[in-house]
PDB file of C-alpha atoms in Angstrom:
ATOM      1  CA  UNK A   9      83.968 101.664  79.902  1.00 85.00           C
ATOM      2  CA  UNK A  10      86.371 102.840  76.988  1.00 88.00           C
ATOM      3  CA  UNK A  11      86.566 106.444  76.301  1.00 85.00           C
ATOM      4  CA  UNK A  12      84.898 106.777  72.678  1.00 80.00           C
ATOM      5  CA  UNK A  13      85.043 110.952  72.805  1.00 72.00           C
ATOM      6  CA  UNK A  14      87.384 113.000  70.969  1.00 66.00           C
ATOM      7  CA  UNK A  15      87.635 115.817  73.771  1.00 67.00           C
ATOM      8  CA  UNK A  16      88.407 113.137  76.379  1.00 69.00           C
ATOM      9  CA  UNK A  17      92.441 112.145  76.350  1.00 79.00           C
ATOM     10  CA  UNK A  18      91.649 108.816  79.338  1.00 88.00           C
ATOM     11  CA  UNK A  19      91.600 105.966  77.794  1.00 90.00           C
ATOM     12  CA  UNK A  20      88.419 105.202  80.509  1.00 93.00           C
ATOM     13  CA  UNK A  21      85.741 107.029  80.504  1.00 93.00           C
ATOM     14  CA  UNK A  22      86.389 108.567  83.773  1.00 94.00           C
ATOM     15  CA  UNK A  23      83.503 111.455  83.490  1.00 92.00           C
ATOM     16  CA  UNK A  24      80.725 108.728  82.311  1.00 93.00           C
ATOM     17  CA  UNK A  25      81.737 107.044  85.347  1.00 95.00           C
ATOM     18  CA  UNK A  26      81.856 110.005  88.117  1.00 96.00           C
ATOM     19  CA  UNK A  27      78.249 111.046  86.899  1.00 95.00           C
ATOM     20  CA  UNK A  28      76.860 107.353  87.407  1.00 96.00           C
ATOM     21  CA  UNK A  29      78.576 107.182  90.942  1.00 96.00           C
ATOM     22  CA  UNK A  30      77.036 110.638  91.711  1.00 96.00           C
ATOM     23  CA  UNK A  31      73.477 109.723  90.922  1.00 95.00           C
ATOM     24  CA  UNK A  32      74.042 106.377  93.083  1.00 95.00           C
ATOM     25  CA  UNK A  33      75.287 109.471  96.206  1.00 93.00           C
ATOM     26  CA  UNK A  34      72.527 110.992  95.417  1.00 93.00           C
ATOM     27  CA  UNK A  35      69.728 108.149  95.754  1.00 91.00           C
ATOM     28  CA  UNK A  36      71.744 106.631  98.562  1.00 91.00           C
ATOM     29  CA  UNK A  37      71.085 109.788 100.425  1.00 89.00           C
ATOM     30  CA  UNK A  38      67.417 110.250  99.531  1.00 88.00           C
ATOM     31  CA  UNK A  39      67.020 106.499 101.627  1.00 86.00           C
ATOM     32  CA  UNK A  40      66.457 104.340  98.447  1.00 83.00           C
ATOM     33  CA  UNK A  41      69.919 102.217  98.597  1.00 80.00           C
ATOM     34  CA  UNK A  42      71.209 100.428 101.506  1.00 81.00           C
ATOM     35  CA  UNK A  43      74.686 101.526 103.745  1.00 87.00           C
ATOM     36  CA  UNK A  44      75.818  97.818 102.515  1.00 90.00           C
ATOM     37  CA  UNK A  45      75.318  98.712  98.967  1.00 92.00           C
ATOM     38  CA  UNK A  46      77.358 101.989  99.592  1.00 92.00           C
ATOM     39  CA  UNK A  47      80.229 100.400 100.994  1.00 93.00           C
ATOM     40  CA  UNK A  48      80.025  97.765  97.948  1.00 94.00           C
ATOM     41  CA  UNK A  49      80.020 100.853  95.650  1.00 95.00           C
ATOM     42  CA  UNK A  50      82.853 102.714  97.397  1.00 95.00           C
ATOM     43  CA  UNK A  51      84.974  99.384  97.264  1.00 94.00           C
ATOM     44  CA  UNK A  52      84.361  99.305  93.349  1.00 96.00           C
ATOM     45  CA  UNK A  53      85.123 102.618  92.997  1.00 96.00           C
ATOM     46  CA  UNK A  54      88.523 102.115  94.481  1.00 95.00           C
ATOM     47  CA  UNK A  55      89.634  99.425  92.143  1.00 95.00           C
ATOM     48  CA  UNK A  56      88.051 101.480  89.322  1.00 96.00           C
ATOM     49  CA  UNK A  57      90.591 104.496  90.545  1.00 96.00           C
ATOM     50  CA  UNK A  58      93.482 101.989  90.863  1.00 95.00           C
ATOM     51  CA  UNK A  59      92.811 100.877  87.423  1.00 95.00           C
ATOM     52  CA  UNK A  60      92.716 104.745  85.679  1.00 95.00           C
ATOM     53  CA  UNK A  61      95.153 106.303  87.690  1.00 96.00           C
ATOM     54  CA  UNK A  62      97.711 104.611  85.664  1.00 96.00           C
ATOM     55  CA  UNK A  63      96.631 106.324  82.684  1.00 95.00           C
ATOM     56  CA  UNK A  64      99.472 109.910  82.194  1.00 94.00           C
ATOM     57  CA  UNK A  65      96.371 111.626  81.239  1.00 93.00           C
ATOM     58  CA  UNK A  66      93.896 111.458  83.977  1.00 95.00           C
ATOM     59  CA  UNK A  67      94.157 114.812  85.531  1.00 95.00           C
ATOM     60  CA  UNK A  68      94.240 115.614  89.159  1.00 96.00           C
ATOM     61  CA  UNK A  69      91.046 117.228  89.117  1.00 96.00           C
ATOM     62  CA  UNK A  70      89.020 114.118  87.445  1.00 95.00           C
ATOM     63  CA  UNK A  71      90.712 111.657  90.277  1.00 97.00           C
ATOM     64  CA  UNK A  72      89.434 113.745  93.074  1.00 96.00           C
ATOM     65  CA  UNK A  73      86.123 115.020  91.795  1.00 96.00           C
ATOM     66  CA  UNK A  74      85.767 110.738  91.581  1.00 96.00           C
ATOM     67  CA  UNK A  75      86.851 109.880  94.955  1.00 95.00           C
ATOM     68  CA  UNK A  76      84.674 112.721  96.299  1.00 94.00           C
ATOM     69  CA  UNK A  77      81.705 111.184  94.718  1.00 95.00           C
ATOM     70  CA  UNK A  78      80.934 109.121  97.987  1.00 94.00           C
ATOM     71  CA  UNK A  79      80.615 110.405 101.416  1.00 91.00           C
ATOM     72  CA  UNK A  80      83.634 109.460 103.535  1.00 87.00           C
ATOM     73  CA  UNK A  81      82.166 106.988 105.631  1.00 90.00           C
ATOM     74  CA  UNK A  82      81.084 104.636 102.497  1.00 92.00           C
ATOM     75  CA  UNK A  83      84.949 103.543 103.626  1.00 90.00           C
ATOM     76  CA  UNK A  84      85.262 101.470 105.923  1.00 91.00           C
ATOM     77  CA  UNK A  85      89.006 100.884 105.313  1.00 93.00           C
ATOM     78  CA  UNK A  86      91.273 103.411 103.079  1.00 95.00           C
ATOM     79  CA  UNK A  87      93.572 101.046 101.740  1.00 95.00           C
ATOM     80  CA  UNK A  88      92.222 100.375  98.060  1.00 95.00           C
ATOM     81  CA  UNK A  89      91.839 104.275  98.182  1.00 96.00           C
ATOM     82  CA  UNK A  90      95.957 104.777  99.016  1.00 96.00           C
ATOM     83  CA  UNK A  91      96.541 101.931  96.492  1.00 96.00           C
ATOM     84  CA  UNK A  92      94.853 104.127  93.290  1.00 96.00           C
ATOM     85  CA  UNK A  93      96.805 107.129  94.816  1.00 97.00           C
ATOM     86  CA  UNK A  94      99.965 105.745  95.165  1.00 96.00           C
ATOM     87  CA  UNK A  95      99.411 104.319  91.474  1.00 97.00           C
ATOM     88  CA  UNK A  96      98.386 108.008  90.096  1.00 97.00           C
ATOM     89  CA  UNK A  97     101.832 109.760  92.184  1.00 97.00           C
ATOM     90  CA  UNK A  98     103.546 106.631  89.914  1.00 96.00           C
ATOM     91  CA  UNK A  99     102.133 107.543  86.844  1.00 96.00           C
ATOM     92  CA  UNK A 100     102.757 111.151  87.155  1.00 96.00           C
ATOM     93  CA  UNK A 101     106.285 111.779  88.690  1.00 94.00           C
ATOM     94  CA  UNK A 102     105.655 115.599  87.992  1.00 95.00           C
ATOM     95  CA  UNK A 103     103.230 115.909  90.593  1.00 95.00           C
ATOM     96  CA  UNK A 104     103.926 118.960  93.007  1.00 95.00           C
ATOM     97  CA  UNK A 105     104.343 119.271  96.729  1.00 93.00           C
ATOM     98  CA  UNK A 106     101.118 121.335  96.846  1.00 95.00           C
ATOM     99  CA  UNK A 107      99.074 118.707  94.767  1.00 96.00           C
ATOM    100  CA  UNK A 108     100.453 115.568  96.996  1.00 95.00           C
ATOM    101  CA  UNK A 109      99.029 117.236 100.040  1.00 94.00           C
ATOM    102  CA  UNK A 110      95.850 118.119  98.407  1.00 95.00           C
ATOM    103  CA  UNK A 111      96.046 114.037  96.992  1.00 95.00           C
ATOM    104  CA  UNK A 112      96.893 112.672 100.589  1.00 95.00           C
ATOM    105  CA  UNK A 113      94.111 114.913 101.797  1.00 94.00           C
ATOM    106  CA  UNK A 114      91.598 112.464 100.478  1.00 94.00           C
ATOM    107  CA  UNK A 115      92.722 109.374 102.538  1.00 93.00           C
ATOM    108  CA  UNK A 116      91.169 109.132 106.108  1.00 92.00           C
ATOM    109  CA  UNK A 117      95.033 107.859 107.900  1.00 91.00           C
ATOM    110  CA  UNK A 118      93.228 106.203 110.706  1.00 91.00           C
ATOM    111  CA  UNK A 119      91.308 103.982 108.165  1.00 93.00           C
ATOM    112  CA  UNK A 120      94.349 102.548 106.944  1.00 93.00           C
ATOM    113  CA  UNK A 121      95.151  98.619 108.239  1.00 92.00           C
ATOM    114  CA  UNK A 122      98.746  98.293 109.489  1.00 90.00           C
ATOM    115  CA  UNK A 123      99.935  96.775 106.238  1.00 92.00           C
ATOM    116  CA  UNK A 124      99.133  99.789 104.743  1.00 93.00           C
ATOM    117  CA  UNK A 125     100.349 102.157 107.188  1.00 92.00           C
ATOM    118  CA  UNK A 126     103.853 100.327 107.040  1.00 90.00           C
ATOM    119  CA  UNK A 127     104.345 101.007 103.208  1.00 93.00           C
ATOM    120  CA  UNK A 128     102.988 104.511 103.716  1.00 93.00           C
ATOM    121  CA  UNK A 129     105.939 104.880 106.339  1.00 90.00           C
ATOM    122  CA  UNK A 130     108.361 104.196 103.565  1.00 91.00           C
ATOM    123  CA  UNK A 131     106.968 105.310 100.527  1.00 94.00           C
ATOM    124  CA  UNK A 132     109.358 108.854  99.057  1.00 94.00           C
ATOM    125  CA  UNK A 133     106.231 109.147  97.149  1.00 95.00           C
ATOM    126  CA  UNK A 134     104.195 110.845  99.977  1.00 95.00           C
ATOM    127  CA  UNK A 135     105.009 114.381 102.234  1.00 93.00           C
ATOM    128  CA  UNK A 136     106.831 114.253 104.515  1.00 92.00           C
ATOM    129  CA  UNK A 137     104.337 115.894 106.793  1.00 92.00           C
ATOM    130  CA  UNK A 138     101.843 112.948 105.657  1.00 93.00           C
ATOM    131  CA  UNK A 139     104.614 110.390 106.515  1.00 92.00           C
ATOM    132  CA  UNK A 140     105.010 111.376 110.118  1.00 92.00           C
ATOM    133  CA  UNK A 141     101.055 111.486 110.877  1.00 92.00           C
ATOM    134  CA  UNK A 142     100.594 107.855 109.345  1.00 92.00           C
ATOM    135  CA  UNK A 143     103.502 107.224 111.919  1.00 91.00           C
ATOM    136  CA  UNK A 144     102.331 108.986 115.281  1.00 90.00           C
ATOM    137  CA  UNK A 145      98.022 107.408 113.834  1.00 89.00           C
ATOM    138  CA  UNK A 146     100.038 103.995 114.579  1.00 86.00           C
ATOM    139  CA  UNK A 147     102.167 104.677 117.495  1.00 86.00           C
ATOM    140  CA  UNK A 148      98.755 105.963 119.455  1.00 85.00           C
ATOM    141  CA  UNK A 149      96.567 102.950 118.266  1.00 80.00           C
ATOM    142  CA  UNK A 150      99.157 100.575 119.328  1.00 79.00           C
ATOM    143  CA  UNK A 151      99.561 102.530 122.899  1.00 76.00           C
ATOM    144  CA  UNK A 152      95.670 102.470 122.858  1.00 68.00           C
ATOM    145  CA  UNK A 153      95.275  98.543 122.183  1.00 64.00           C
ATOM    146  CA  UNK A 154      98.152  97.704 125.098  1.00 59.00           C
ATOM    147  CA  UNK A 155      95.892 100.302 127.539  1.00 53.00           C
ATOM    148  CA  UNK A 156      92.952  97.930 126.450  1.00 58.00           C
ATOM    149  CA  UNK A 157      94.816  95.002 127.321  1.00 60.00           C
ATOM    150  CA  UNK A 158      95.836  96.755 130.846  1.00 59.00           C
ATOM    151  CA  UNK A 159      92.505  97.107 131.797  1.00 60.00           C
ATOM    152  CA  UNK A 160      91.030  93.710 130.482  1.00 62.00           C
ATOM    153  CA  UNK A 161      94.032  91.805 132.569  1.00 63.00           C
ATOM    154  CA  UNK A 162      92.472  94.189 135.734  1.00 74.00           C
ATOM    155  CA  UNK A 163      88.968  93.668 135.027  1.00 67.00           C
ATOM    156  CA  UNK A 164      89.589  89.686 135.494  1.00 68.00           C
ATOM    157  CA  UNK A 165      92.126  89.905 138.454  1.00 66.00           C
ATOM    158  CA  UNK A 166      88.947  91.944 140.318  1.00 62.00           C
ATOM    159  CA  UNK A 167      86.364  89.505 138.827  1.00 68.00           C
ATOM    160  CA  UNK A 168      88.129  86.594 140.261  1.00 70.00           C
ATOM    161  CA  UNK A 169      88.801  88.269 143.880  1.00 65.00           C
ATOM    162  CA  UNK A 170      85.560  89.213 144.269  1.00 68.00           C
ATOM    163  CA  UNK A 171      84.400  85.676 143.525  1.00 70.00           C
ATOM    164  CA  UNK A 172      86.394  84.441 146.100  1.00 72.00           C
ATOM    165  CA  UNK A 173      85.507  86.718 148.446  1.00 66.00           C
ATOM    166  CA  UNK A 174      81.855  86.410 147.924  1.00 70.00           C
ATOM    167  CA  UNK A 175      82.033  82.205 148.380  1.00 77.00           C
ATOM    168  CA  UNK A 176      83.625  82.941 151.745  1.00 75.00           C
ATOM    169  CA  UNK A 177      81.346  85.362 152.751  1.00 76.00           C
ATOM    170  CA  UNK A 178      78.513  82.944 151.681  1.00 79.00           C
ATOM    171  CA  UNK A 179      80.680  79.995 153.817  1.00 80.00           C
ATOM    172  CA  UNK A 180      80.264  82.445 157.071  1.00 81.00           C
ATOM    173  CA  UNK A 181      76.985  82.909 156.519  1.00 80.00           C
ATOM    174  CA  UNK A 182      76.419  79.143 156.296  1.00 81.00           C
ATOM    175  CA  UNK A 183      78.430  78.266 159.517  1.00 82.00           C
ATOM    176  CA  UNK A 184      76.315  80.667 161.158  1.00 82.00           C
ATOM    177  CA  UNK A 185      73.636  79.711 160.329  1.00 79.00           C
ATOM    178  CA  UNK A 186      74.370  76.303 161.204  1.00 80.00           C
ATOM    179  CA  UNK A 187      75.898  76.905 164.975  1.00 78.00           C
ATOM    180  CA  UNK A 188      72.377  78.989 165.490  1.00 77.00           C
ATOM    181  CA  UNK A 189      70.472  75.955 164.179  1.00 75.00           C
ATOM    182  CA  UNK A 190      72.763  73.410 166.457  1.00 74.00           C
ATOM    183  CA  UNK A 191      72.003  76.030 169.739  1.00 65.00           C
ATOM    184  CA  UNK A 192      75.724  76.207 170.368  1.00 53.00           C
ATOM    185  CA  UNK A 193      75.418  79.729 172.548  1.00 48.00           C
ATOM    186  CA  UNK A 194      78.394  78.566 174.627  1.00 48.00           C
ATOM    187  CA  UNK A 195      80.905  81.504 175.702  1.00 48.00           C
ATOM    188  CA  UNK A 196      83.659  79.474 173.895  1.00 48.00           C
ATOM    189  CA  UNK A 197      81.786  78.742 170.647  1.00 50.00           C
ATOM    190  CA  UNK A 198      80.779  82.315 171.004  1.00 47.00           C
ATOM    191  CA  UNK A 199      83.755  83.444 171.037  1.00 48.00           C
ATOM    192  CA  UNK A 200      85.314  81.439 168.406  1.00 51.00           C
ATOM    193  CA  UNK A 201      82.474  81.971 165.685  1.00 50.00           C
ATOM    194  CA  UNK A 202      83.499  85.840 166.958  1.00 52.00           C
ATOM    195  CA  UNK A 203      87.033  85.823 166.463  1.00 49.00           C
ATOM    196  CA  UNK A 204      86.611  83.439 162.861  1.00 50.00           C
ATOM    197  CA  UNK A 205      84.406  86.560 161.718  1.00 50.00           C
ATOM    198  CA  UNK A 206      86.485  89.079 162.295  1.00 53.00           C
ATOM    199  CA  UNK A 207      89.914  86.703 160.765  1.00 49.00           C
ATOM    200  CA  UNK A 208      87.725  86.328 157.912  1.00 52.00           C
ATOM    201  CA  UNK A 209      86.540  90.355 157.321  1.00 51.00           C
ATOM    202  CA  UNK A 210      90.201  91.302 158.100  1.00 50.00           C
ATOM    203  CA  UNK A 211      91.168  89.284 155.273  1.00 51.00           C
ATOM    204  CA  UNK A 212      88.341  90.745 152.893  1.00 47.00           C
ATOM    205  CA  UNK A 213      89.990  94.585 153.861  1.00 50.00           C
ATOM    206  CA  UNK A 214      93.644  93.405 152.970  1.00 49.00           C
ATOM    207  CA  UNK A 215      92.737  91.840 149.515  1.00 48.00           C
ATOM    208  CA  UNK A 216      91.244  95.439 148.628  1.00 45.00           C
ATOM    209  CA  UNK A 217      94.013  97.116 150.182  1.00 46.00           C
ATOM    210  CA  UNK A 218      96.582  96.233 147.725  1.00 45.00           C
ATOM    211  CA  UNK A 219      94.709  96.669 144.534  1.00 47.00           C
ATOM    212  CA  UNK A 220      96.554 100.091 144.369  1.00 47.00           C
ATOM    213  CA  UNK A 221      97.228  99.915 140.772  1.00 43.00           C
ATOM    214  CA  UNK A 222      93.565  99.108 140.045  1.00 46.00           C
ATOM    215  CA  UNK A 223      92.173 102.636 141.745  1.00 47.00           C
ATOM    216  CA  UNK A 224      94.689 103.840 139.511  1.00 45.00           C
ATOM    217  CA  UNK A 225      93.012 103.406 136.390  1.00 48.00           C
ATOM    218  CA  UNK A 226      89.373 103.873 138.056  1.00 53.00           C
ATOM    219  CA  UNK A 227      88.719 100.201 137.430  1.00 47.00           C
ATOM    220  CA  UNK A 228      88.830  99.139 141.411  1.00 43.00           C
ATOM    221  CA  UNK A 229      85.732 101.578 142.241  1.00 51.00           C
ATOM    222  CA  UNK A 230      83.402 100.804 139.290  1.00 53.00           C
ATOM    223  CA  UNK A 231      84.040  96.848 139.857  1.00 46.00           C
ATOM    224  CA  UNK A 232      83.118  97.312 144.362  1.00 44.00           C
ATOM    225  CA  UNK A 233      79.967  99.450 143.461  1.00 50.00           C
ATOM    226  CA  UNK A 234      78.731  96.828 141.104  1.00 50.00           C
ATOM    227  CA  UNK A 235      79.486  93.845 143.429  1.00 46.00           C
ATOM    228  CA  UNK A 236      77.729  95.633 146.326  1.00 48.00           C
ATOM    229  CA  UNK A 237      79.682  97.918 149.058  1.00 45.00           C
ATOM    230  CA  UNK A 238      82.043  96.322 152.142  1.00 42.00           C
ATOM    231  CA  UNK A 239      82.441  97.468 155.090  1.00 45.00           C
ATOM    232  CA  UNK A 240      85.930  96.449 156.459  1.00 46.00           C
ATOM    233  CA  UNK A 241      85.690  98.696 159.298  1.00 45.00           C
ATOM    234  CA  UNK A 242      87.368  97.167 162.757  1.00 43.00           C
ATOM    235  CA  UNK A 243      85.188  95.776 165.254  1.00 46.00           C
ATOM    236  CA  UNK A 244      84.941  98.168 168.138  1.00 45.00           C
ATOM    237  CA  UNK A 245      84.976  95.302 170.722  1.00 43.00           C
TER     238      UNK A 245
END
């Protein structure tokens, strides 16, 4: 939409377009348009801003009053949104300190995709200040995702031993079952189905005693209680 007013020095119409993005706010949050259609909006809106922060004469006040339109969470990434800034800090080089803060201000830093983040990093455009939280948003989500990974790797290791140790269980229980059924209530057999019982539960306690790492990270309890509670005390006799 081409600026056709003498007062207005864009070569856009940036007002025309803030007021039409305002209404939209404002029916969005009266329940009439859709969260999908918001997040279409905001993603138009970003382009738009790419698009007229190249012009010298769009002031700092008309770019923010526009990308304040829409709530913050219309976004669900911030990268078309650091694109139109870093176009408007091109455009006008005489940008202060004080105004780049207030600019980088606007841009949620954990929305930003790791492409993003990366050219932020490097960028003299931006504070310095702004540089370093981009940096330390990144170093924590990366720590974050490897924890994630920690605990998956756990969560199968006590998956799979409790599998096993469930099919063995379920194998006593069958040869049990089985010698009772036969009648074999000699001292020997006794003693043997005895003394395989308590091999077996002996193993069952060691494989839980070396799971140190998994108590650790709580993982170990929350995985037992699910699966049922052992008792791996020794036999008395």
């Amino acid at each position: 939409i081409p600026s056709l007013s003498h007062t207005c020095g864009t070569l856009l119409d940036v007002e025309l377009v803030t007021r039409v993005v305002k209404n939209f706010a404002r029916i969005y949050n009266e329940g009439i348009k859709s969260g999908t259609s918001l997040i279409k909006v905001a993603k138009l809106v970003d382009s738009y801003l790419a698009e007229a922060a190249a012009d010298r004469n769009l002031s700092l006040i008309e770019f923010i009053t526009l990308t304040d339109a829409l709530p913050r969470h219309s976004h669900v990434t911030e990268d078309g949104l650091y694109l139109a800034l870093d176009t408007y800090l091109k455009a006008h080089p005489d940008v202060t300190k004080q105004e780049k803060r207030r600019l980088c201000g606007l841009i949620g830093i954990k929305k930003l995709s790791m492409e993003a983040s990366l050219h932020a990093a490097e960028n003299p455009r931006l504070p310095v200040r702004t540089i370093i939280q981009i940096l330390f948003t990144e170093q924590t989500k990366l720590s974050h995702g490897r924890h994630n990974n920690n605990i998956d790797s756990e969560i199968s290791r006590l998956r799979a031993g409790i599998g096993k140790l469930h099919n063995e269980c379920e194998a006593m229980r069958r040869q049990l079952k089985k010698e009772k059924k036969c009648g074999r209530s000699s001292t020997g057999n006794t003693c043997g189905s005895k003394w395989y019982f308590r091999w077996q539960m002996l193993r069952f306690s060691k494989c839980f005693s070396t799971n140190d790492v998994e108590k650790k990270n709580g993982v170990l309890g929350d995985a037992i209680a699910s699966s049922g509670q052992v008792d791996n005390r020794e036999d008395p006799r």
